[in-house]
PDB file of C-alpha atoms in Angstrom:
ATOM      1  CA  ILE A   1    -184.943  73.241 197.432  1.00  0.00           C
ATOM      2  CA  SER A   2    -185.520  69.983 196.323  1.00  0.00           C
ATOM      3  CA  PRO A   3    -183.719  66.891 197.373  1.00  0.00           C
ATOM      4  CA  THR A   4    -182.521  66.445 194.279  1.00  0.00           C
ATOM      5  CA  GLY A   5    -181.412  70.333 193.600  1.00  0.00           C
ATOM      6  CA  GLU A   6    -179.321  69.421 197.341  1.00  0.00           C
ATOM      7  CA  ALA A   7    -178.158  66.364 195.964  1.00  0.00           C
ATOM      8  CA  ALA A   8    -176.873  67.773 192.804  1.00  0.00           C
ATOM      9  CA  LYS A   9    -175.092  70.715 194.686  1.00  0.00           C
ATOM     10  CA  MET A  10    -173.377  67.973 196.728  1.00  0.00           C
ATOM     11  CA  ASP A  11    -172.104  65.823 193.734  1.00  0.00           C
ATOM     12  CA  LEU A  12    -170.869  69.258 192.411  1.00  0.00           C
ATOM     13  CA  GLY A  13    -169.197  70.257 195.416  1.00  0.00           C
ATOM     14  CA  CYS A  14    -167.502  67.008 195.419  1.00  0.00           C
ATOM     15  CA  THR A  15    -166.447  67.132 191.808  1.00  0.00           C
ATOM     16  CA  MET A  16    -164.773  70.444 192.274  1.00  0.00           C
ATOM     17  CA  GLY A  17    -163.216  69.289 195.719  1.00  0.00           C
ATOM     18  CA  LEU A  18    -162.068  66.103 193.802  1.00  0.00           C
ATOM     19  CA  SER A  19    -160.957  68.214 190.986  1.00  0.00           C
ATOM     20  CA  ASN A  20    -158.633  70.431 193.019  1.00  0.00           C
ATOM     21  CA  THR A  21    -157.283  67.748 194.712  1.00  0.00           C
ATOM     22  CA  LEU A  22    -156.000  65.906 191.879  1.00  0.00           C
ATOM     23  CA  PHE A  23    -154.882  69.129 190.239  1.00  0.00           C
ATOM     24  CA  VAL A  24    -152.655  69.695 193.679  1.00  0.00           C
ATOM     25  CA  MET A  25    -151.417  66.254 193.283  1.00  0.00           C
ATOM     26  CA  THR A  26    -150.455  66.621 190.044  1.00  0.00           C
ATOM     27  CA  PHE A  27    -148.769  69.958 190.797  1.00  0.00           C
ATOM     28  CA  LEU A  28    -146.916  68.157 193.688  1.00  0.00           C
ATOM     29  CA  LEU A  29    -146.039  65.157 191.578  1.00  0.00           C
ATOM     30  CA  SER A  30    -145.103  67.591 188.767  1.00  0.00           C
ATOM     31  CA  GLY A  31    -142.703  69.527 191.499  1.00  0.00           C
ATOM     32  CA  ALA A  32    -140.844  66.274 192.370  1.00  0.00           C
ATOM     33  CA  ALA A  33    -140.209  65.396 188.545  1.00  0.00           C
ATOM     34  CA  SER A  34    -136.526  65.812 187.919  1.00  0.00           C
ATOM     35  CA  ILE A  35    -134.934  65.393 184.257  1.00  0.00           C
ATOM     36  CA  LYS A  36    -131.441  64.646 184.081  1.00  0.00           C
ATOM     37  CA  SER A  37    -129.520  66.963 181.527  1.00  0.00           C
ATOM     38  CA  GLN A  38    -126.097  66.568 180.315  1.00  0.00           C
ATOM     39  CA  ALA A  39    -123.592  69.919 178.851  1.00  0.00           C
ATOM     40  CA  TYR A  40    -120.298  70.085 177.518  1.00  0.00           C
ATOM     41  CA  PHE A  41    -118.065  72.674 179.162  1.00  0.00           C
ATOM     42  CA  ASN A  42    -118.237  76.130 177.192  1.00  0.00           C
ATOM     43  CA  GLN A  43    -121.230  74.573 174.874  1.00  0.00           C
ATOM     44  CA  THR A  44    -124.863  74.955 175.494  1.00  0.00           C
ATOM     45  CA  GLY A  45    -127.080  73.195 177.953  1.00  0.00           C
ATOM     46  CA  GLU A  46    -130.868  72.820 178.098  1.00  0.00           C
ATOM     47  CA  LEU A  47    -132.763  73.204 180.953  1.00  0.00           C
ATOM     48  CA  PRO A  48    -136.576  71.536 179.775  1.00  0.00           C
ATOM     49  CA  CYS A  49    -139.894  72.579 181.358  1.00  0.00           C
ATOM     50  CA  LEU A  50    -142.425  70.066 179.577  1.00  0.00           C
ATOM     51  CA  PHE A  51    -144.855  72.177 180.064  1.00  0.00           C
ATOM     52  CA  PRO A  52    -148.003  70.466 178.198  1.00  0.00           C
ATOM     53  CA  ASN A  53    -150.144  73.344 178.378  1.00  0.00           C
ATOM     54  CA  SER A  54    -153.213  70.998 177.314  1.00  0.00           C
ATOM     55  CA  GLN A  55    -155.558  74.184 177.737  1.00  0.00           C
ATOM     56  CA  ASN A  56    -153.136  76.114 174.868  1.00  0.00           C
ATOM     57  CA  ILE A  57    -152.933  79.049 177.179  1.00  0.00           C
ATOM     58  CA  SER A  58    -151.243  81.847 175.539  1.00  0.00           C
ATOM     59  CA  LEU A  59    -147.787  83.539 176.877  1.00  0.00           C
ATOM     60  CA  ASP A  60    -149.523  86.698 177.559  1.00  0.00           C
ATOM     61  CA  GLU A  61    -151.484  84.696 180.439  1.00  0.00           C
ATOM     62  CA  LEU A  62    -148.308  82.919 181.561  1.00  0.00           C
ATOM     63  CA  VAL A  63    -145.418  83.787 184.219  1.00  0.00           C
ATOM     64  CA  LEU A  64    -142.602  81.661 183.982  1.00  0.00           C
ATOM     65  CA  PHE A  65    -139.127  81.832 185.220  1.00  0.00           C
ATOM     66  CA  TRP A  66    -136.168  79.157 186.169  1.00  0.00           C
ATOM     67  CA  GLN A  67    -133.709  79.583 188.866  1.00  0.00           C
ATOM     68  CA  ASN A  68    -131.001  77.455 190.255  1.00  0.00           C
ATOM     69  CA  GLN A  69    -130.280  76.183 193.599  1.00  0.00           C
ATOM     70  CA  ASP A  70    -128.978  79.182 195.114  1.00  0.00           C
ATOM     71  CA  LYS A  71    -132.760  80.582 194.151  1.00  0.00           C
ATOM     72  CA  LEU A  72    -130.984  82.961 191.792  1.00  0.00           C
ATOM     73  CA  VAL A  73    -132.827  83.581 188.965  1.00  0.00           C
ATOM     74  CA  LEU A  74    -132.023  82.451 185.063  1.00  0.00           C
ATOM     75  CA  TYR A  75    -134.455  83.796 183.068  1.00  0.00           C
ATOM     76  CA  GLU A  76    -138.016  85.359 183.583  1.00  0.00           C
ATOM     77  CA  LEU A  77    -140.900  85.619 181.073  1.00  0.00           C
ATOM     78  CA  TYR A  78    -143.710  88.268 182.445  1.00  0.00           C
ATOM     79  CA  LEU A  79    -147.032  87.831 180.629  1.00  0.00           C
ATOM     80  CA  GLY A  80    -145.222  87.263 177.208  1.00  0.00           C
ATOM     81  CA  LYS A  81    -142.580  89.909 177.481  1.00  0.00           C
ATOM     82  CA  GLU A  82    -138.814  89.036 179.170  1.00  0.00           C
ATOM     83  CA  ASN A  83    -138.071  90.403 182.407  1.00  0.00           C
ATOM     84  CA  PRO A  84    -134.684  91.084 182.780  1.00  0.00           C
ATOM     85  CA  ASP A  85    -134.128  93.040 185.935  1.00  0.00           C
ATOM     86  CA  ASN A  86    -134.962  89.774 188.040  1.00  0.00           C
ATOM     87  CA  VAL A  87    -131.893  87.714 186.346  1.00  0.00           C
ATOM     88  CA  HIS A  88    -128.863  87.696 188.347  1.00  0.00           C
ATOM     89  CA  PRO A  89    -126.030  89.154 186.516  1.00  0.00           C
ATOM     90  CA  LYS A  90    -123.904  85.922 186.092  1.00  0.00           C
ATOM     91  CA  TYR A  91    -126.682  84.699 183.890  1.00  0.00           C
ATOM     92  CA  LYS A  92    -127.633  87.851 181.768  1.00  0.00           C
ATOM     93  CA  GLY A  93    -127.057  87.290 178.172  1.00  0.00           C
ATOM     94  CA  ARG A  94    -126.346  83.592 178.495  1.00  0.00           C
ATOM     95  CA  THR A  95    -130.139  82.221 178.195  1.00  0.00           C
ATOM     96  CA  SER A  96    -132.829  82.152 175.591  1.00  0.00           C
ATOM     97  CA  PHE A  97    -136.066  80.427 175.768  1.00  0.00           C
ATOM     98  CA  ASP A  98    -137.539  77.843 172.965  1.00  0.00           C
ATOM     99  CA  GLN A  99    -141.375  78.615 172.868  1.00  0.00           C
ATOM    100  CA  ASP A 100    -141.901  75.458 170.894  1.00  0.00           C
ATOM    101  CA  SER A 101    -140.008  73.083 173.682  1.00  0.00           C
ATOM    102  CA  TRP A 102    -140.369  74.917 176.676  1.00  0.00           C
ATOM    103  CA  THR A 103    -136.849  74.968 176.962  1.00  0.00           C
ATOM    104  CA  LEU A 104    -134.390  77.315 178.246  1.00  0.00           C
ATOM    105  CA  LYS A 105    -130.873  76.999 176.479  1.00  0.00           C
ATOM    106  CA  LEU A 106    -127.765  77.870 178.788  1.00  0.00           C
ATOM    107  CA  TYR A 107    -124.927  78.962 176.745  1.00  0.00           C
ATOM    108  CA  ASN A 108    -121.324  79.136 177.494  1.00  0.00           C
ATOM    109  CA  VAL A 109    -121.828  76.469 180.321  1.00  0.00           C
ATOM    110  CA  GLN A 110    -119.480  76.132 182.734  1.00  0.00           C
ATOM    111  CA  ILE A 111    -118.231  73.641 185.445  1.00  0.00           C
ATOM    112  CA  GLN A 112    -119.806  76.052 187.993  1.00  0.00           C
ATOM    113  CA  ASP A 113    -123.124  75.860 186.284  1.00  0.00           C
ATOM    114  CA  LYS A 114    -123.671  72.063 187.382  1.00  0.00           C
ATOM    115  CA  GLY A 115    -126.381  71.298 189.500  1.00  0.00           C
ATOM    116  CA  LEU A 116    -130.445  71.493 190.116  1.00  0.00           C
ATOM    117  CA  TYR A 117    -132.385  74.003 188.395  1.00  0.00           C
ATOM    118  CA  GLN A 118    -136.243  74.506 188.788  1.00  0.00           C
ATOM    119  CA  CYS A 119    -138.865  75.623 186.396  1.00  0.00           C
ATOM    120  CA  TYR A 120    -141.876  77.728 187.710  1.00  0.00           C
ATOM    121  CA  ILE A 121    -145.364  78.551 185.669  1.00  0.00           C
ATOM    122  CA  HIS A 122    -147.880  80.137 186.953  1.00  0.00           C
ATOM    123  CA  HIS A 123    -151.294  81.174 185.352  1.00  0.00           C
ATOM    124  CA  LYS A 124    -152.872  84.484 185.661  1.00  0.00           C
ATOM    125  CA  GLY A 125    -156.484  84.534 186.135  1.00  0.00           C
ATOM    126  CA  PRO A 126    -159.167  86.348 187.801  1.00  0.00           C
ATOM    127  CA  LYS A 127    -158.335  85.624 190.971  1.00  0.00           C
ATOM    128  CA  GLY A 128    -154.613  86.224 190.578  1.00  0.00           C
ATOM    129  CA  LEU A 129    -151.746  84.045 189.835  1.00  0.00           C
ATOM    130  CA  VAL A 130    -152.519  80.277 190.077  1.00  0.00           C
ATOM    131  CA  PRO A 131    -149.340  77.523 190.055  1.00  0.00           C
ATOM    132  CA  ALA A 132    -149.864  75.612 186.314  1.00  0.00           C
ATOM    133  CA  HIS A 133    -146.418  74.055 186.404  1.00  0.00           C
ATOM    134  CA  GLN A 134    -143.060  73.011 187.701  1.00  0.00           C
ATOM    135  CA  MET A 135    -140.103  70.765 187.045  1.00  0.00           C
ATOM    136  CA  SER A 136    -136.709  70.576 188.041  1.00  0.00           C
ATOM    137  CA  SER A 137    -133.514  69.817 185.910  1.00  0.00           C
ATOM    138  CA  ASP A 138    -130.608  68.320 187.335  1.00  0.00           C
ATOM    139  CA  LEU A 139    -127.437  69.585 185.147  1.00  0.00           C
ATOM    140  CA  SER A 140    -124.199  67.803 185.024  1.00  0.00           C
ATOM    141  CA  VAL A 141    -121.145  69.126 183.217  1.00  0.00           C
ATOM    142  CA  LEU A 142    -118.447  67.218 181.359  1.00  0.00           C
ATOM    143  CA  ALA A 143    -114.911  68.506 179.890  1.00  0.00           C
ATOM    144  CA  ASN A 144    -113.245  66.048 177.791  1.00  0.00           C
ATOM    145  CA  PHE A 145    -109.803  64.897 178.592  1.00  0.00           C
ATOM    146  CA  SER A 146    -107.091  65.298 175.950  1.00  0.00           C
ATOM    147  CA  GLN A 147    -105.610  62.309 174.973  1.00  0.00           C
ATOM    148  CA  PRO A 148    -103.165  60.915 177.196  1.00  0.00           C
ATOM    149  CA  GLU A 149     -99.351  61.417 176.202  1.00  0.00           C
ATOM    150  CA  ILE A 150     -96.547  59.493 177.537  1.00  0.00           C
ATOM    151  CA  MET A 151     -92.948  61.276 178.238  1.00  0.00           C
ATOM    152  CA  LEU A 152     -89.718  59.473 179.135  1.00  0.00           C
ATOM    153  CA  ILE A 153     -88.362  61.104 182.228  1.00  0.00           C
ATOM    154  CA  SER A 154     -84.923  59.691 182.176  1.00  0.00           C
ATOM    155  CA  ASN A 155     -82.681  57.943 179.518  1.00  0.00           C
ATOM    156  CA  ARG A 156     -81.844  54.565 179.745  1.00  0.00           C
ATOM    157  CA  THR A 157     -78.455  54.122 180.949  1.00  0.00           C
ATOM    158  CA  GLU A 158     -75.778  51.269 179.882  1.00  0.00           C
ATOM    159  CA  ASN A 159     -75.932  49.939 183.126  1.00  0.00           C
ATOM    160  CA  SER A 160     -79.394  49.832 183.811  1.00  0.00           C
ATOM    161  CA  ASP A 161     -82.202  48.207 182.057  1.00  0.00           C
ATOM    162  CA  ILE A 162     -85.202  50.362 183.774  1.00  0.00           C
ATOM    163  CA  ILE A 163     -86.942  53.293 181.960  1.00  0.00           C
ATOM    164  CA  ASN A 164     -89.189  56.235 183.972  1.00  0.00           C
ATOM    165  CA  LEU A 165     -92.021  57.181 182.059  1.00  0.00           C
ATOM    166  CA  THR A 166     -94.783  59.425 183.084  1.00  0.00           C
ATOM    167  CA  CYS A 167     -98.186  59.888 181.351  1.00  0.00           C
ATOM    168  CA  SER A 168    -100.599  63.133 181.757  1.00  0.00           C
ATOM    169  CA  SER A 169    -103.721  64.200 180.354  1.00  0.00           C
ATOM    170  CA  THR A 170    -105.341  68.010 180.687  1.00  0.00           C
ATOM    171  CA  GLN A 171    -108.495  70.169 180.962  1.00  0.00           C
ATOM    172  CA  GLY A 172    -111.172  67.531 181.739  1.00  0.00           C
ATOM    173  CA  TYR A 173    -113.984  67.054 184.271  1.00  0.00           C
ATOM    174  CA  PRO A 174    -115.379  65.253 186.030  1.00  0.00           C
ATOM    175  CA  GLU A 175    -112.414  63.452 187.859  1.00  0.00           C
ATOM    176  CA  PRO A 176    -111.386  60.325 185.884  1.00  0.00           C
ATOM    177  CA  LYS A 177    -112.155  56.954 187.445  1.00  0.00           C
ATOM    178  CA  LYS A 178    -108.679  55.202 186.529  1.00  0.00           C
ATOM    179  CA  MET A 179    -105.614  55.701 185.129  1.00  0.00           C
ATOM    180  CA  TYR A 180    -102.794  53.185 184.191  1.00  0.00           C
ATOM    181  CA  PHE A 181    -100.363  51.614 182.242  1.00  0.00           C
ATOM    182  CA  SER A 182    -100.898  48.960 179.759  1.00  0.00           C
ATOM    183  CA  VAL A 183     -97.508  46.713 178.479  1.00  0.00           C
ATOM    184  CA  GLN A 184     -97.987  44.650 175.851  1.00  0.00           C
ATOM    185  CA  THR A 185     -95.235  42.136 174.657  1.00  0.00           C
ATOM    186  CA  GLU A 186     -95.118  39.230 172.195  1.00  0.00           C
ATOM    187  CA  ASN A 187     -96.345  36.935 174.468  1.00  0.00           C
ATOM    188  CA  SER A 188     -98.359  38.811 176.685  1.00  0.00           C
ATOM    189  CA  THR A 189    -100.325  42.182 177.919  1.00  0.00           C
ATOM    190  CA  THR A 190     -99.954  43.371 181.425  1.00  0.00           C
ATOM    191  CA  LYS A 191    -102.020  46.030 183.417  1.00  0.00           C
ATOM    192  CA  TYR A 192     -99.796  48.268 185.577  1.00  0.00           C
ATOM    193  CA  ASP A 193    -101.940  50.466 188.264  1.00  0.00           C
ATOM    194  CA  ALA A 194    -100.388  53.686 189.430  1.00  0.00           C
ATOM    195  CA  VAL A 195    -101.267  56.426 191.872  1.00  0.00           C
ATOM    196  CA  MET A 196    -103.320  59.254 189.982  1.00  0.00           C
ATOM    197  CA  ASN A 197    -101.984  62.776 190.500  1.00  0.00           C
ATOM    198  CA  LYS A 198    -104.478  65.212 190.088  1.00  0.00           C
ATOM    199  CA  SER A 199    -104.828  69.269 189.996  1.00  0.00           C
ATOM    200  CA  GLN A 200    -107.705  71.562 189.671  1.00  0.00           C
ATOM    201  CA  ASN A 201    -107.798  74.752 188.170  1.00  0.00           C
ATOM    202  CA  ASN A 202    -109.439  77.132 190.641  1.00  0.00           C
ATOM    203  CA  ILE A 203    -111.433  78.783 187.899  1.00  0.00           C
ATOM    204  CA  THR A 204    -112.268  76.763 185.477  1.00  0.00           C
ATOM    205  CA  GLU A 205    -112.368  73.963 188.002  1.00  0.00           C
ATOM    206  CA  LEU A 206    -110.830  71.516 185.147  1.00  0.00           C
ATOM    207  CA  TYR A 207    -108.389  68.578 186.135  1.00  0.00           C
ATOM    208  CA  ASN A 208    -105.109  67.677 185.084  1.00  0.00           C
ATOM    209  CA  VAL A 209    -104.087  63.956 185.987  1.00  0.00           C
ATOM    210  CA  SER A 210    -100.857  62.455 185.687  1.00  0.00           C
ATOM    211  CA  ILE A 211     -99.366  58.815 186.617  1.00  0.00           C
ATOM    212  CA  SER A 212     -95.663  57.638 186.584  1.00  0.00           C
ATOM    213  CA  MET A 213     -93.832  54.378 186.367  1.00  0.00           C
ATOM    214  CA  SER A 214     -90.358  52.549 185.988  1.00  0.00           C
ATOM    215  CA  TYR A 215     -90.272  49.750 184.237  1.00  0.00           C
ATOM    216  CA  SER A 216     -87.681  47.068 183.870  1.00  0.00           C
ATOM    217  CA  PHE A 217     -86.939  44.848 180.822  1.00  0.00           C
ATOM    218  CA  HIS A 218     -84.286  42.217 179.640  1.00  0.00           C
ATOM    219  CA  PRO A 219     -81.486  43.969 177.527  1.00  0.00           C
ATOM    220  CA  GLU A 220     -82.568  41.980 174.356  1.00  0.00           C
ATOM    221  CA  THR A 221     -86.254  42.570 175.016  1.00  0.00           C
ATOM    222  CA  ASN A 222     -88.113  43.473 171.557  1.00  0.00           C
ATOM    223  CA  ASN A 223     -91.047  44.539 170.449  1.00  0.00           C
ATOM    224  CA  VAL A 224     -92.495  46.050 173.921  1.00  0.00           C
ATOM    225  CA  SER A 225     -95.457  48.850 173.520  1.00  0.00           C
ATOM    226  CA  ILE A 226     -96.411  50.552 176.187  1.00  0.00           C
ATOM    227  CA  SER A 227     -99.695  52.949 176.369  1.00  0.00           C
ATOM    228  CA  CYS A 228    -101.571  54.704 178.756  1.00  0.00           C
ATOM    229  CA  VAL A 229    -105.241  54.364 179.544  1.00  0.00           C
ATOM    230  CA  LEU A 230    -107.537  56.873 180.852  1.00  0.00           C
ATOM    231  CA  GLN A 231    -111.118  56.120 182.293  1.00  0.00           C
ATOM    232  CA  PRO A 232    -113.336  59.216 182.316  1.00  0.00           C
ATOM    233  CA  GLU A 233    -116.255  59.518 184.671  1.00  0.00           C
ATOM    234  CA  PRO A 234    -119.088  58.661 183.843  1.00  0.00           C
ATOM    235  CA  THR A 235    -118.369  57.259 180.574  1.00  0.00           C
ATOM    236  CA  GLU A 236    -117.146  54.144 180.339  1.00  0.00           C
ATOM    237  CA  THR A 237    -115.042  54.635 176.767  1.00  0.00           C
ATOM    238  CA  LEU A 238    -111.344  54.353 177.214  1.00  0.00           C
ATOM    239  CA  ILE A 239    -108.763  56.876 176.178  1.00  0.00           C
ATOM    240  CA  LEU A 240    -105.792  55.587 174.781  1.00  0.00           C
ATOM    241  CA  SER A 241    -102.315  56.910 174.496  1.00  0.00           C
ATOM    242  CA  PRO A 242    -100.133  56.528 171.369  1.00  0.00           C
ATOM    243  CA  PRO A 243     -97.842  53.691 171.958  1.00  0.00           C
ATOM    244  CA  TYR A 244     -94.625  54.427 173.780  1.00  0.00           C
ATOM    245  CA  ASN A 245     -92.344  51.719 171.983  1.00  0.00           C
ATOM    246  CA  ILE A 246     -88.920  50.094 173.289  1.00  0.00           C
ATOM    247  CA  GLY A 247     -86.603  47.458 172.122  1.00  0.00           C
ATOM    248  CA  THR A 248     -87.556  47.947 168.587  1.00  0.00           C
ATOM    249  CA  LYS A 249     -85.657  50.810 167.814  1.00  0.00           C
ATOM    250  CA  PRO A 250     -82.312  50.092 169.838  1.00  0.00           C
ATOM    251  CA  ARG A 251     -82.318  46.408 167.948  1.00  0.00           C
ATOM    252  CA  GLU A 252     -82.738  48.312 164.266  1.00  0.00           C
ATOM    253  CA  LYS A 253     -79.706  50.673 165.581  1.00  0.00           C
ATOM    254  CA  ALA A 254     -77.867  47.910 166.303  1.00  0.00           C
ATOM    255  CA  ARG A 255     -78.316  46.004 163.257  1.00  0.00           C
ATOM    256  CA  HIS A 256     -77.290  49.085 161.342  1.00  0.00           C
ATOM    257  CA  GLU A 257     -74.357  49.126 163.080  1.00  0.00           C
ATOM    258  CA  GLN A 258     -73.290  46.294 162.118  1.00  0.00           C
ATOM    259  CA  ASP A 259     -74.062  46.352 158.555  1.00  0.00           C
ATOM    260  CA  HIS A 260     -71.938  49.135 158.820  1.00  0.00           C
ATOM    261  CA  ILE A 261     -68.786  47.390 159.836  1.00  0.00           C
ATOM    262  CA  HIS A 262     -70.032  44.783 157.249  1.00  0.00           C
ATOM    263  CA  TRP A 263     -69.572  47.341 154.199  1.00  0.00           C
ATOM    264  CA  ILE A 264     -66.278  48.757 155.684  1.00  0.00           C
ATOM    265  CA  THR A 265     -64.981  45.150 155.905  1.00  0.00           C
ATOM    266  CA  ALA A 266     -65.906  44.231 152.544  1.00  0.00           C
ATOM    267  CA  LEU A 267     -64.359  47.540 151.348  1.00  0.00           C
ATOM    268  CA  LEU A 268     -61.037  46.592 153.085  1.00  0.00           C
ATOM    269  CA  LEU A 269     -61.183  43.282 151.048  1.00  0.00           C
ATOM    270  CA  ILE A 270     -61.847  44.419 147.910  1.00  0.00           C
ATOM    271  CA  LEU A 271     -58.903  47.040 147.878  1.00  0.00           C
ATOM    272  CA  ILE A 272     -56.243  44.287 149.440  1.00  0.00           C
ATOM    273  CA  VAL A 273     -57.391  42.343 146.732  1.00  0.00           C
ATOM    274  CA  VAL A 274     -57.339  45.022 144.031  1.00  0.00           C
ATOM    275  CA  CYS A 275     -53.707  46.150 145.509  1.00  0.00           C
ATOM    276  CA  GLY A 276     -52.556  42.581 145.410  1.00  0.00           C
ATOM    277  CA  MET A 277     -53.720  42.059 141.864  1.00  0.00           C
ATOM    278  CA  VAL A 278     -51.848  45.098 140.583  1.00  0.00           C
ATOM    279  CA  LEU A 279     -48.520  44.153 142.394  1.00  0.00           C
ATOM    280  CA  LEU A 280     -48.750  40.940 140.926  1.00  0.00           C
ATOM    281  CA  LEU A 281     -49.435  41.848 137.488  1.00  0.00           C
ATOM    282  CA  THR A 282     -46.692  44.661 137.625  1.00  0.00           C
ATOM    283  CA  ARG A 283     -44.255  41.807 138.565  1.00  0.00           C
ATOM    284  CA  LYS A 284     -45.282  39.641 135.460  1.00  0.00           C
ATOM    285  CA  TRP A 285     -45.140  42.708 133.124  1.00  0.00           C
ATOM    286  CA  LYS A 286     -41.583  43.484 134.178  1.00  0.00           C
ATOM    287  CA  LYS A 287     -40.333  39.640 133.959  1.00  0.00           C
ATOM    288  CA  LYS A 288     -41.753  39.838 130.197  1.00  0.00           C
ATOM    289  CA  GLN A 289     -39.846  42.702 129.093  1.00  0.00           C
ATOM    290  CA  PRO A 290     -36.808  41.407 127.153  1.00  0.00           C
ATOM    291  CA  GLY A 291     -33.244  42.325 127.702  1.00  0.00           C
ATOM    292  CA  PRO A 292     -30.371  42.918 125.315  1.00  0.00           C
ATOM    293  CA  SER A 293     -30.035  39.907 122.961  1.00  0.00           C
ATOM    294  CA  HIS A 294     -26.788  38.004 122.066  1.00  0.00           C
ATOM    295  CA  GLU A 295     -27.153  38.884 118.640  1.00  0.00           C
ATOM    296  CA  CYS A 296     -27.852  42.446 119.009  1.00  0.00           C
ATOM    297  CA  VAL A 297     -24.347  42.697 120.788  1.00  0.00           C
ATOM    298  CA  SER A 298     -22.075  40.586 118.139  1.00  0.00           C
ATOM    299  CA  PHE A 299     -24.144  43.134 115.618  1.00  0.00           C
ATOM    300  CA  ARG A 300     -22.579  45.825 117.475  1.00  0.00           C
ATOM    301  CA  ASN A 301     -19.173  44.254 117.900  1.00  0.00           C
ATOM    302  CA  HIS A 302     -19.050  43.381 114.182  1.00  0.00           C
ATOM    303  CA  GLN A 303     -19.755  47.221 113.436  1.00  0.00           C
ATOM    304  CA  SER A 304     -17.216  48.527 115.577  1.00  0.00           C
ATOM    305  CA  GLU A 305     -14.328  46.305 114.112  1.00  0.00           C
ATOM    306  CA  GLU A 306     -15.651  47.264 110.532  1.00  0.00           C
ATOM    307  CA  LYS A 307     -15.422  50.737 111.586  1.00  0.00           C
ATOM    308  CA  GLU A 308     -11.920  50.326 113.146  1.00  0.00           C
ATOM    309  CA  SER A 309     -10.601  48.263 109.574  1.00  0.00           C
ATOM    310  CA  ASP A 310     -11.584  51.106 107.941  1.00  0.00           C
ATOM    311  CA  ARG A 311      -9.822  53.633 109.791  1.00  0.00           C
ATOM    312  CA  LEU A 312      -6.644  51.710 109.832  1.00  0.00           C
ATOM    313  CA  ARG A 313      -7.084  51.223 106.001  1.00  0.00           C
ATOM    314  CA  LYS A 314      -6.952  55.331 105.577  1.00  0.00           C
ATOM    315  CA  GLU A 315      -4.141  55.492 107.361  1.00  0.00           C
TER     316      GLU A 315
END
């Protein structure tokens, strides 16, 4: 063999060795890659594999599968055909493979589905299965809390200007960052922090949260608006309750009562005036009625005398 031939063999060997090294490094780097994915409770989650497939390998030559962090298989495609035998029962009927995007769709996502998933792709060649691609997906699951609702625990008494309020929100995940009251008056807005009480459903793992507050205010306080604020995790979007207003309604009620008294007083005054006028007019009318006049009396006496004279003449 000529030195030129030996050099060519050495170059070819070095090239092949370098190629294999690059392949292993690429595989390790791709295996270390992780994509964060997010899904909502009872909705569909996506677990991407992002296989570049630069060689345009047919699915008939590939073996690919997804497994969770406990090594339970979600889906397997063996040489172009689905293989449900290796799929764990909790995932059967809950997945589908999108060939265009190399993504596994996971349906009806539950809180328990959060965690790390791995996608593995092997190429079946003349010497058997060869690792071709690996990708990790970190799936987080969210559930939107209901709009917070403020409720009055006990009614305000006559001798007390303190009201007890509670605010609650349900069916959310993960545990919220913060929950507090915001009190807005005509002149200021004040934040009232409170201890957040929480409970978690043993089956769904969803949270219910609540806070309470005793609020003291001046008897003549008006236009006070109390809101409950929930700050979920990980989003920074605040969820506000409908405002709970105090002061306005009691004042309106008092004003309506005063108006009612004014109406009654006015009606009584009108009635008294009308009765007085009727009595006055009645008295005036009686005074104006004429009594028997002197002329009438004389005329009657004259008639009586004439009748008496006629009677005497006849006798």
